[in-house]
Amino acid sequence: MDKGQLIRELQFKAVRSGGAGGQHVNKVSTKIELTFDLVNSFAFLDTEKERLLLKLKPRLTNNGLLLLQCDETRSQHRNKELIVLRFLDVIESTLKTPKKRKRTKPSKASVEKRLKTKKLAAQKKSGRKKPNFE
């Protein structure tokens, strides 16, 4: 993955942000919409692209576009920085392969402890029975 190439392929659009803020919100386009064409991207290897398409499928449009938006701050530039960071986090976390789990055996002490507590519980319960006087 080439981050420089990746960032060059991003497309940004500034739109009006909704919500509280009075007249300022109605005049200034501070919300940033990021669009990334994953299908036609040259920044990834084929294996990386397949993994991204599989993992990000619920977040992609029918055309294979990844859409993200940010309207956290009142500054268009800061929102652009935040959305790029969020985009890079999404890509990196998706490309990360989880470690294989190594099966382990319980230690001898833990097995003995478990059996001991089971025996104590069984004795406690058997002590609750009515005595048999036959």
XYZ file of C-alpha atoms in Angstrom:
134
model
C 0.000 0.000 0.000
C 1.408 3.329 -1.100
C 0.007 6.110 1.143
C 1.052 8.887 -1.231
C -0.721 7.266 -4.166
C -3.668 6.464 -1.912
C -4.131 10.075 -0.795
C -3.827 11.320 -4.407
C -6.753 9.068 -5.368
C -9.080 10.587 -2.750
C -11.804 12.962 -3.874
C -13.214 15.597 -1.550
C -16.415 17.578 -1.688
C -17.388 20.355 0.707
C -21.100 20.578 1.510
C -23.220 22.469 3.981
C -23.238 20.980 7.413
C -26.523 20.450 9.237
C -27.370 20.771 12.882
C -26.908 23.554 15.403
C -24.860 26.631 14.628
C -27.292 29.321 13.557
C -26.838 31.327 10.386
C -23.175 30.327 10.044
C -24.178 26.734 9.222
C -26.478 27.890 6.442
C -23.767 29.966 4.732
C -20.544 27.949 4.978
C -19.704 24.534 3.522
C -17.655 22.952 6.291
C -18.778 19.328 6.028
C -16.346 17.217 3.988
C -17.394 14.163 1.993
C -14.557 11.829 1.021
C -14.982 9.485 -1.931
C -12.559 6.682 -2.715
C -12.899 4.402 -5.743
C -11.613 1.106 -4.387
C -12.304 -0.914 -7.532
C -10.217 1.322 -9.824
C -7.475 2.125 -7.302
C -3.823 1.600 -8.203
C -2.542 1.944 -4.625
C -3.136 -1.684 -3.652
C -1.987 -5.104 -4.744
C -4.667 -7.463 -6.053
C -4.668 -9.492 -2.815
C -5.034 -6.332 -0.726
C -7.830 -5.097 -2.945
C -9.711 -8.407 -2.628
C -9.405 -8.279 1.161
C -10.628 -4.674 1.252
C -13.579 -5.425 -1.032
C -14.565 -8.378 1.131
C -14.192 -6.663 4.509
C -15.600 -3.258 3.494
C -18.502 -4.622 1.441
C -21.207 -3.234 3.780
C -19.637 0.253 3.596
C -19.211 0.348 -0.196
C -21.689 1.599 -2.777
C -22.767 -0.613 -5.687
C -19.999 0.987 -7.785
C -17.298 0.081 -5.250
C -16.978 3.591 -3.809
C -16.139 4.145 -0.162
C -17.921 7.230 1.177
C -16.948 8.914 4.445
C -18.033 12.259 5.824
C -16.946 14.550 8.628
C -18.621 17.595 10.131
C -17.077 17.474 13.605
C -15.526 20.933 13.549
C -16.497 24.290 12.084
C -13.311 24.351 10.008
C -13.316 22.808 6.544
C -9.548 22.223 6.678
C -9.688 20.483 10.062
C -12.576 18.299 8.882
C -10.513 17.351 5.832
C -7.565 16.348 8.049
C -9.849 14.322 10.325
C -11.527 12.481 7.452
C -8.172 11.564 5.877
C -6.938 10.196 9.223
C -10.168 8.237 9.695
C -9.903 6.874 6.137
C -6.308 5.724 6.702
C -7.353 4.059 9.992
C -10.175 2.194 8.230
C -7.820 0.979 5.481
C -5.020 -0.061 7.866
C -7.336 -1.877 10.274
C -8.987 -3.714 7.373
C -5.654 -4.834 5.902
C -4.345 -6.073 9.260
C -4.439 -9.863 9.429
C -5.347 -11.284 12.832
C -2.852 -13.544 14.577
C -3.481 -17.264 14.529
C -4.623 -18.566 17.881
C -2.328 -21.126 19.433
C -4.169 -23.815 21.358
C -2.895 -24.263 24.880
C -3.451 -26.877 27.545
C -4.609 -25.895 31.014
C -1.850 -26.108 33.591
C -1.738 -29.049 35.986
C -2.410 -26.758 38.963
C -5.498 -25.244 37.314
C -6.900 -28.707 36.532
C -6.346 -29.847 40.130
C -7.922 -26.658 41.479
C -11.001 -27.117 39.276
C -11.449 -30.737 40.371
C -10.980 -29.786 44.024
C -13.686 -27.104 43.862
C -16.005 -29.557 42.081
C -15.511 -32.098 44.867
C -16.181 -29.491 47.555
C -19.381 -28.391 45.807
C -20.520 -32.033 45.493
C -19.859 -32.685 49.213
C -21.731 -29.527 50.166
C -24.743 -30.626 48.111
C -24.676 -34.213 49.363
C -24.684 -32.831 52.928
C -28.059 -31.221 52.224
C -29.813 -34.558 51.613
C -32.130 -36.085 54.187
C -30.430 -38.848 56.122
C -31.406 -42.400 55.231
C -32.169 -44.445 58.446
C -32.705 -47.894 57.004
